[in-house]
PDB file of C-alpha atoms in Angstrom:
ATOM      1  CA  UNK A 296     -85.473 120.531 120.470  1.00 61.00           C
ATOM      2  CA  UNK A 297     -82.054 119.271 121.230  1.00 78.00           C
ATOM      3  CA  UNK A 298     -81.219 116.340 119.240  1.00 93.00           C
ATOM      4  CA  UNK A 299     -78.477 113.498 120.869  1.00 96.00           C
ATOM      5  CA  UNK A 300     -75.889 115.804 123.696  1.00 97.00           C
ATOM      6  CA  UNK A 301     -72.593 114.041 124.330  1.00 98.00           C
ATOM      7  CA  UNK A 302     -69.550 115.162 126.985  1.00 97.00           C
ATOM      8  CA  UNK A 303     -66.902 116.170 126.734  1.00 97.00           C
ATOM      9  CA  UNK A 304     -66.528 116.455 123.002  1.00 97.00           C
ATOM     10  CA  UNK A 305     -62.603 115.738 123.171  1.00 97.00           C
ATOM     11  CA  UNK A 306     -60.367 114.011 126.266  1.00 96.00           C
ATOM     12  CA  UNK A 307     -56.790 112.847 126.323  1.00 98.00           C
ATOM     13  CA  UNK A 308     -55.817 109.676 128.663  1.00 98.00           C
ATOM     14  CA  UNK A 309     -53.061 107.995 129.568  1.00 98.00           C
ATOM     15  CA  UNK A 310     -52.664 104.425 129.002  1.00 98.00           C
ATOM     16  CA  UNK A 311     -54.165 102.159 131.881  1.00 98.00           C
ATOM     17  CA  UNK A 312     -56.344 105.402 132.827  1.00 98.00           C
ATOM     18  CA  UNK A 313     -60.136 104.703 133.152  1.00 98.00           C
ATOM     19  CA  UNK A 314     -62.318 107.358 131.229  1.00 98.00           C
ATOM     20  CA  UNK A 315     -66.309 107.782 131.254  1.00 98.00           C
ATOM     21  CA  UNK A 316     -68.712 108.970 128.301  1.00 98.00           C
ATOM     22  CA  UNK A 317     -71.928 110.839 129.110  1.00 98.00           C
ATOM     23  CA  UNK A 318     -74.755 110.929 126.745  1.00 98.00           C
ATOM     24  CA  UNK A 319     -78.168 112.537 126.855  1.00 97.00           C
ATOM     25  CA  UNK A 320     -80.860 111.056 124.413  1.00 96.00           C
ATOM     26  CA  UNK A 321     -83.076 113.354 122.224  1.00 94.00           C
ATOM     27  CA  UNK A 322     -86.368 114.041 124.983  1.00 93.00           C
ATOM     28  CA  UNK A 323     -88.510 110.992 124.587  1.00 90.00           C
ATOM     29  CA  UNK A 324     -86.238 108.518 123.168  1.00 91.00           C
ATOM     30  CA  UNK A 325     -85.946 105.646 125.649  1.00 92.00           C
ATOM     31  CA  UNK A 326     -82.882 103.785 123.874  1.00 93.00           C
ATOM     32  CA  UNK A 327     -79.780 104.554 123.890  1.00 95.00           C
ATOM     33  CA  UNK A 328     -76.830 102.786 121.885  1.00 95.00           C
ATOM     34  CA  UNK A 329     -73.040 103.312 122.160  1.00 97.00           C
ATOM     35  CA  UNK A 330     -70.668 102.552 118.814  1.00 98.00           C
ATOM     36  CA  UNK A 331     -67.136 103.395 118.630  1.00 98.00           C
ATOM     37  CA  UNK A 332     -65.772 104.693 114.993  1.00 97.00           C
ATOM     38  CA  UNK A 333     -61.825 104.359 114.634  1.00 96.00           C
ATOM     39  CA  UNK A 334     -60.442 106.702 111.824  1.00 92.00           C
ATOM     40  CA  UNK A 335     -61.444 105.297 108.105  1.00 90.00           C
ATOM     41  CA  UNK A 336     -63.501 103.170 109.174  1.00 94.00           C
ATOM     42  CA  UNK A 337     -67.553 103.145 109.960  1.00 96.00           C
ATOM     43  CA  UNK A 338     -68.830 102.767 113.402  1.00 97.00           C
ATOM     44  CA  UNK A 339     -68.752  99.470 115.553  1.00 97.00           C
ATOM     45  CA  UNK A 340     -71.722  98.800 117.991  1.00 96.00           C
ATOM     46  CA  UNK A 341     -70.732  98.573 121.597  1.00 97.00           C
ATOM     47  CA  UNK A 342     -73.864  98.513 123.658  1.00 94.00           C
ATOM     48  CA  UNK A 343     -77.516  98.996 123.277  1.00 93.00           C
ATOM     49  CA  UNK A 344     -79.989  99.599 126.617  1.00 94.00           C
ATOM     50  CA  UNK A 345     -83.317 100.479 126.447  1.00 92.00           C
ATOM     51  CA  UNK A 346     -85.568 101.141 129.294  1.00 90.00           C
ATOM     52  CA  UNK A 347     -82.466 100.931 131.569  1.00 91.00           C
ATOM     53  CA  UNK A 348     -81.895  97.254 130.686  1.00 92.00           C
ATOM     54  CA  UNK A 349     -79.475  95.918 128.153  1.00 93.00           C
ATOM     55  CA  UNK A 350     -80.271  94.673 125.213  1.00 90.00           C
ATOM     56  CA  UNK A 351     -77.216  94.212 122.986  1.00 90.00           C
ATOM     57  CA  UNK A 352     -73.470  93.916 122.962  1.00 93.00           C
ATOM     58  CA  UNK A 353     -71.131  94.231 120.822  1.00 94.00           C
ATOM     59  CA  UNK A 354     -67.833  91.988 120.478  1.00 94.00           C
ATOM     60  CA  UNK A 355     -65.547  94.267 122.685  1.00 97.00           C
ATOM     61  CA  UNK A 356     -63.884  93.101 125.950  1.00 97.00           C
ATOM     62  CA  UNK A 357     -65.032  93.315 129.654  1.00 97.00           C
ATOM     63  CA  UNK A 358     -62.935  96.787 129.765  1.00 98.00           C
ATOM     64  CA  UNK A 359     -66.043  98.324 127.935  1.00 98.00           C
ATOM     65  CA  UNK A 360     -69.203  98.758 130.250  1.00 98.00           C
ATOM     66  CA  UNK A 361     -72.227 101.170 130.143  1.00 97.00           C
ATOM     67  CA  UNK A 362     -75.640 101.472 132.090  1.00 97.00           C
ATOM     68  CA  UNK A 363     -78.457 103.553 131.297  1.00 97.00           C
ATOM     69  CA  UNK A 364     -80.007 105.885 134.133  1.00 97.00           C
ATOM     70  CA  UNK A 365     -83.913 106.108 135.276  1.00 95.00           C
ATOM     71  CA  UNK A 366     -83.895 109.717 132.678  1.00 95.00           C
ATOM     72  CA  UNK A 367     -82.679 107.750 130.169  1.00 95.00           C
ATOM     73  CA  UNK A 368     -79.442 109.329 130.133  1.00 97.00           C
ATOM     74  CA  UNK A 369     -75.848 106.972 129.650  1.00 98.00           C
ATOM     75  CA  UNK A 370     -72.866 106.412 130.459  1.00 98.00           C
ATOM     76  CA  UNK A 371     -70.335 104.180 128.652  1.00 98.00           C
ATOM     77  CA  UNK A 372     -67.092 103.532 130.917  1.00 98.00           C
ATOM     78  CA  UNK A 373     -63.808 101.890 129.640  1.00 98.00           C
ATOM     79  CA  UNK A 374     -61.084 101.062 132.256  1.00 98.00           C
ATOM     80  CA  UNK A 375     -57.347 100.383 131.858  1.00 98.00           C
ATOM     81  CA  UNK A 376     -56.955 102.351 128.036  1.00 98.00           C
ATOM     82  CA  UNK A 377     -55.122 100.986 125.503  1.00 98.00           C
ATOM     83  CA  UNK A 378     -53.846 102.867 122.271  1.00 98.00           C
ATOM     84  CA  UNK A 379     -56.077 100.953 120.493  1.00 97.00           C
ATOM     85  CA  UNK A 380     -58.990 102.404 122.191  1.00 98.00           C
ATOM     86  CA  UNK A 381     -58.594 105.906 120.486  1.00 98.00           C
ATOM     87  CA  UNK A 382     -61.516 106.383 118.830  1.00 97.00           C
ATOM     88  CA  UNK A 383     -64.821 108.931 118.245  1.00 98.00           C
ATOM     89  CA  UNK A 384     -67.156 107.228 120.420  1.00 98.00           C
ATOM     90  CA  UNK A 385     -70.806 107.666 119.111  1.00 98.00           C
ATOM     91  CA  UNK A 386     -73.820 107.866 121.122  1.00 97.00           C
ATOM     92  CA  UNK A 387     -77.125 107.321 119.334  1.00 95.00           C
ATOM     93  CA  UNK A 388     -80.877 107.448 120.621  1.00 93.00           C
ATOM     94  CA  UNK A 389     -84.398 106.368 119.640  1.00 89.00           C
ATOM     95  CA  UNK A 390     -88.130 106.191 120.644  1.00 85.00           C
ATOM     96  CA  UNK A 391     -88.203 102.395 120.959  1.00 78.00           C
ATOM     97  CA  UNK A 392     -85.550  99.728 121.290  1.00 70.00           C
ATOM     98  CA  UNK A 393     -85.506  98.112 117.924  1.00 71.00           C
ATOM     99  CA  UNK A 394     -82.426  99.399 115.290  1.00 67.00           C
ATOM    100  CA  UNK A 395     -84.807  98.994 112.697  1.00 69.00           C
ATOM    101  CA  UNK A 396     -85.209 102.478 111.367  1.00 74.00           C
ATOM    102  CA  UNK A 397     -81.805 104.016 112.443  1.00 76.00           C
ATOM    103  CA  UNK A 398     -80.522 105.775 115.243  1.00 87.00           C
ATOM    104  CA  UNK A 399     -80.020 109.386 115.914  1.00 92.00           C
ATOM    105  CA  UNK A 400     -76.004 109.979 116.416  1.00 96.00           C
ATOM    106  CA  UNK A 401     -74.838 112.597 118.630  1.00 97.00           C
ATOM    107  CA  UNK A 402     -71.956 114.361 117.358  1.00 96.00           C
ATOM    108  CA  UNK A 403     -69.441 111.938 119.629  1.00 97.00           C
ATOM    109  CA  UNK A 404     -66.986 112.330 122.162  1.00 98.00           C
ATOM    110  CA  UNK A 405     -63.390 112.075 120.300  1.00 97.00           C
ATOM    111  CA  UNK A 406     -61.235 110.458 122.705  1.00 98.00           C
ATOM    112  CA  UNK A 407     -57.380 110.110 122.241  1.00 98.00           C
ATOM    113  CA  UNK A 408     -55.073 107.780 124.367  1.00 98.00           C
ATOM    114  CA  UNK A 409     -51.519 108.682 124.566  1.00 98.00           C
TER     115      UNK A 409
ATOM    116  CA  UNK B   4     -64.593  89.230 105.427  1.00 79.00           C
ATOM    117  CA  UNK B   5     -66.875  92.025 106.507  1.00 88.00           C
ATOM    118  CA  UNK B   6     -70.588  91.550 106.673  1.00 94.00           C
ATOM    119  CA  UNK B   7     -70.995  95.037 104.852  1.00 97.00           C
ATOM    120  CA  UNK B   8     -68.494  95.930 102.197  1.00 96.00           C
ATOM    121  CA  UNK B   9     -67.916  99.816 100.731  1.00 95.00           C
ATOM    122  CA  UNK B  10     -65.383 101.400  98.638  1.00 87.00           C
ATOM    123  CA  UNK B  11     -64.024 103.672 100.789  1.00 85.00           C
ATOM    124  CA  UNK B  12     -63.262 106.083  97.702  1.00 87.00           C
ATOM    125  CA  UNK B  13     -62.159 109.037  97.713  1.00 92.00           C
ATOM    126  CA  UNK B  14     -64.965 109.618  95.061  1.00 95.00           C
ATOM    127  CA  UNK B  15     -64.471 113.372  93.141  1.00 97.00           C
ATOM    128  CA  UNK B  16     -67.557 114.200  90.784  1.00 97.00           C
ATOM    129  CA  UNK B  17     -68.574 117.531  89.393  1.00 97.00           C
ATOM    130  CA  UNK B  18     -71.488 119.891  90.903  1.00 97.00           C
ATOM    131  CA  UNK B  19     -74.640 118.514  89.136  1.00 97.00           C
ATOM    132  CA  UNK B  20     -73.405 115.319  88.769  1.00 97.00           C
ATOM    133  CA  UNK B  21     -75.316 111.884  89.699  1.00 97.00           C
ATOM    134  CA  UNK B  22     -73.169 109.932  92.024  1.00 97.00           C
ATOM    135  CA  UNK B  23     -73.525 106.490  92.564  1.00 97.00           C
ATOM    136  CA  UNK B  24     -72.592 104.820  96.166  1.00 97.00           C
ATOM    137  CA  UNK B  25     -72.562 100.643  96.777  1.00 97.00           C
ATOM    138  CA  UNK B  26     -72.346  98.479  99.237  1.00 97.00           C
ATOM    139  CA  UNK B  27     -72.599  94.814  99.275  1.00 97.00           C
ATOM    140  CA  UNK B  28     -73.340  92.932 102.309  1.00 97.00           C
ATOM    141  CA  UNK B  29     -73.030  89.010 103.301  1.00 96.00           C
ATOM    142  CA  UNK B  30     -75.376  88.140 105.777  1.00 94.00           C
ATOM    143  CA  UNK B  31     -79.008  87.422 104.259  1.00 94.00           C
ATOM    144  CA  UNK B  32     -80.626  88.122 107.842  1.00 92.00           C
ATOM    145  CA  UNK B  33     -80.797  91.780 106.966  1.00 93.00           C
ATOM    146  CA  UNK B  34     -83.985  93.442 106.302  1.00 92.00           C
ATOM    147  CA  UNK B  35     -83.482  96.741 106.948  1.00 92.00           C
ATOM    148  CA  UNK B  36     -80.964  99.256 105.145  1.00 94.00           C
ATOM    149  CA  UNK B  37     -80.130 102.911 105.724  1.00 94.00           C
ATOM    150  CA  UNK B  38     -77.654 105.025 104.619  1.00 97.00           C
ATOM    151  CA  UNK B  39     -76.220 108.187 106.998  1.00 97.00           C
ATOM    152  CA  UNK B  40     -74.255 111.025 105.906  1.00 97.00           C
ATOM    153  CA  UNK B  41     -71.298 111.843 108.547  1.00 97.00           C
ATOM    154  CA  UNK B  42     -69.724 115.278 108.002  1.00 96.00           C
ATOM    155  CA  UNK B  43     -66.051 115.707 109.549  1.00 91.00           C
ATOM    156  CA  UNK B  44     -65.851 115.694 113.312  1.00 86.00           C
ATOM    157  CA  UNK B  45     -69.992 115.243 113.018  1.00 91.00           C
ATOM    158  CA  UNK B  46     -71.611 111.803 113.912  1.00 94.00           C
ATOM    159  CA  UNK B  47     -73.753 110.503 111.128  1.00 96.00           C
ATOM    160  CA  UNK B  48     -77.305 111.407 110.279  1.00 95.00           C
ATOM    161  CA  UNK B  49     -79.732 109.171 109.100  1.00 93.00           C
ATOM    162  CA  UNK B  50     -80.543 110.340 105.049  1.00 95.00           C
ATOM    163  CA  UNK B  51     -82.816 107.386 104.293  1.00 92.00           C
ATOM    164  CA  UNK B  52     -84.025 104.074 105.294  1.00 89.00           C
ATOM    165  CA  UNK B  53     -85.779 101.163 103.459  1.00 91.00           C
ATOM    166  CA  UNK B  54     -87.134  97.550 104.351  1.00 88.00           C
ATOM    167  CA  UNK B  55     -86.319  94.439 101.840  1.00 87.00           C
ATOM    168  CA  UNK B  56     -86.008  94.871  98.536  1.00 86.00           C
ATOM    169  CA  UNK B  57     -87.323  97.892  96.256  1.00 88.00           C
ATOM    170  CA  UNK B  58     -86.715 101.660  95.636  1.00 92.00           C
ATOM    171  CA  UNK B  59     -86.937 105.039  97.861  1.00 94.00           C
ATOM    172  CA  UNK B  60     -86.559 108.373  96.369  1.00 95.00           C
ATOM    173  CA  UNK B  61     -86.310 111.807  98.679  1.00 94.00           C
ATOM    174  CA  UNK B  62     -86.136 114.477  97.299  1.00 96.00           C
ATOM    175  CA  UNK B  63     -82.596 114.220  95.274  1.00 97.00           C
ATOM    176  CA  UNK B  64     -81.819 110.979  97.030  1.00 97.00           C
ATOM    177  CA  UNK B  65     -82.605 107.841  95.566  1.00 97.00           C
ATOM    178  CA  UNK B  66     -82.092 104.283  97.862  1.00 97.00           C
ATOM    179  CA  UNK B  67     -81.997 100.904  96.225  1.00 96.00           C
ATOM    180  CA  UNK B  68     -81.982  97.651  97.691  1.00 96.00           C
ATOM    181  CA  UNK B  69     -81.745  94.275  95.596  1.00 95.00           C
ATOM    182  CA  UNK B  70     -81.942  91.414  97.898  1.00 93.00           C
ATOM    183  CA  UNK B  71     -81.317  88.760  95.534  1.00 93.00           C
ATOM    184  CA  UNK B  72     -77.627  89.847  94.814  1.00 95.00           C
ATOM    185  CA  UNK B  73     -77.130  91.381  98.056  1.00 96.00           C
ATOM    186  CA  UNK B  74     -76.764  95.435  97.041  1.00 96.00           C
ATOM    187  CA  UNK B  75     -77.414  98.658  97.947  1.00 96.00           C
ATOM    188  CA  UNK B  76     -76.933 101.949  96.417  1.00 97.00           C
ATOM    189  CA  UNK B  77     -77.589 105.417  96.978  1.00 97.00           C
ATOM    190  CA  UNK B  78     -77.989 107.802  94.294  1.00 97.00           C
ATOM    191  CA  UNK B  79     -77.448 111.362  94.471  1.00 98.00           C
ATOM    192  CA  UNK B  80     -78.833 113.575  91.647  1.00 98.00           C
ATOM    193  CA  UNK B  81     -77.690 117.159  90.882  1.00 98.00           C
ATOM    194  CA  UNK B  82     -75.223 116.928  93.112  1.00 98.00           C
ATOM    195  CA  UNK B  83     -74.208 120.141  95.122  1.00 97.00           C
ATOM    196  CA  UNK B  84     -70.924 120.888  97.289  1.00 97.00           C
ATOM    197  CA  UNK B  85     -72.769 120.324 100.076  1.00 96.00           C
ATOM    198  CA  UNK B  86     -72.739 116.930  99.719  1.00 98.00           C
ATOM    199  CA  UNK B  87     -69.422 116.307 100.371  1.00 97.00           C
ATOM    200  CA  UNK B  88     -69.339 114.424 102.953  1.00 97.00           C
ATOM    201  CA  UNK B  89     -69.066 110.484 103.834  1.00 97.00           C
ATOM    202  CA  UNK B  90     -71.581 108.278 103.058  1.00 98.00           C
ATOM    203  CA  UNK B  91     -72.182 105.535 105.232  1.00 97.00           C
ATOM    204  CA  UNK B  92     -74.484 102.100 104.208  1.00 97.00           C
ATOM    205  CA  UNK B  93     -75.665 100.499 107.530  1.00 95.00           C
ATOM    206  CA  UNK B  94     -77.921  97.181 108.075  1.00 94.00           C
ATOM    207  CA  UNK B  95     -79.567  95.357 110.744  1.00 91.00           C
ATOM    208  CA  UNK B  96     -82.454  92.765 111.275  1.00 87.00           C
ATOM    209  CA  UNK B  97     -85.374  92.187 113.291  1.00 81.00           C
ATOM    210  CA  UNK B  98     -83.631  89.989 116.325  1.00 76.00           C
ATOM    211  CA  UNK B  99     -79.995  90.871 115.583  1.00 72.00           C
ATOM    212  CA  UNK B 100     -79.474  92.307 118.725  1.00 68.00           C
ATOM    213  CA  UNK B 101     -80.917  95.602 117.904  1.00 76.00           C
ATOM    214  CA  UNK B 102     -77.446  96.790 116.275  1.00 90.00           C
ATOM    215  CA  UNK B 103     -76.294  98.691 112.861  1.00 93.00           C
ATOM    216  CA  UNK B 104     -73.754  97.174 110.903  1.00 95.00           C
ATOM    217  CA  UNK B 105     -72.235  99.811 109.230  1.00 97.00           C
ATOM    218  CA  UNK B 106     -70.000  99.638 106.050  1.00 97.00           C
ATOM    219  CA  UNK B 107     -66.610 101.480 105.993  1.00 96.00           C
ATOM    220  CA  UNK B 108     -68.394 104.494 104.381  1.00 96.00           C
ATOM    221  CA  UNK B 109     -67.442 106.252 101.061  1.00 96.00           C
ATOM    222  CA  UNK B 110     -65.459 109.797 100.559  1.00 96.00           C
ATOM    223  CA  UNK B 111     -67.449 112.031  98.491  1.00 97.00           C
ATOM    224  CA  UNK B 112     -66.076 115.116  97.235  1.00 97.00           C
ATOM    225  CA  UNK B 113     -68.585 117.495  94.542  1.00 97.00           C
ATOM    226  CA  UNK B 114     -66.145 119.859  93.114  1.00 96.00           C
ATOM    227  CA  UNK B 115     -67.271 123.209  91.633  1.00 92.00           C
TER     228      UNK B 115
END
């Protein structure tokens, strides 16, 4: 079975450009949860939807925004990139929408802006 | 201060070694504890999870929560060079917005 499928695995952006993560969850799973790990440090929650709807957020700004399609699939979209924003961004699934017993992690997208 | 506190390490033991990891952790909401492993350029996987206070052994893992003081360890026995990897402590709690606080994770590093 395929476990948690992210895409692309690596971009570069531009400052100010807008840049969207996909995410497939593991077959099943109806949640899916976004967390963004800067270098030496452990991951930061973002977002959590289950059944399309969303269910958590994380202290980031308005520039960070996701939604959660009828498969179950994700997308988490950032506009106007700062440097800051340079990150792996995680992507992490489950059967039911409660944190509870851990996520699955995909392997991330690792996104660079220059 | 950070709700979830790790020595980042690096930590270098010897193959069949027992390793030790630690966190500490501020906010008493949490209830639920797991600790990941996160290979380079890999996202984490889930090694072991536990609820409140008590002990959970798999296989060579060993997870130990202790409420009262507010710890959690992880403990690694015959360690292999396989294991190198980070280690990353994570909590959350029933109504916390369904979300893992996650310690800065500790570099481990089993030499041959």
């Amino acid at each position: 079975d395929a476990g948690v499928t992210q895409s692309p695995t690596h971009l570069i952006k531009t400052r100010g450009q807008h840049v969207t993560l996909r995410c497939s969850p593991i077959s099943g799973h109806k949640s899916v949860s976004w967390y963004q790990q800067v270098l030496g440090q452990g991951p930061q929650f973002i977002f959590q939807y289950y059944e399309k709807e969303e269910r958590g957020r994380g202290n980031f700004p308005d520039r960070f925004s996701a939604r959660q399609f009828p498969n179950y699939s994700s997308e988490l979209n950032v506009n106007a990139l700062l440097l800051g924003d340079s990150a792996l961004y995680l992507c992490a699934s489950s059967l039911e929408g409660t944190s509870n017993y851990g996520y699955t992690f995909g392997s991330g997208t690792r996104l660079t802006v220059v | 201060q950070k709700e979830v506190e790790q020595d980042p390490g690096p930590l270098s033991v010897p193959e069949g070694a027992i390793v030790s990891l630690n966190c500490t952790y501020s906010n008493s909401a949490f209830q639920y504890f797991m600790w990941y492993r996160q290979y380079s350029r890999k996202g984490p996987e889930l090694l072991m999870y536990t609820y409140s206070s008590g002990n959970k052994e798999d296989g060579r893992f060993t997870a130990q929560v202790d409420k009262s003081s507010k710890y959690i360890s992880l403990f690694i026995r015959d360690s292999q060079p396989s294991d190198s990897a980070t280690y990353l402590c994570a909590c959350s709690f029933t109504g916390g917005g369904n979300k893992l606080t996650f310690g800065t994770g500790t570099q481990l590093k089993v030499e041959l």
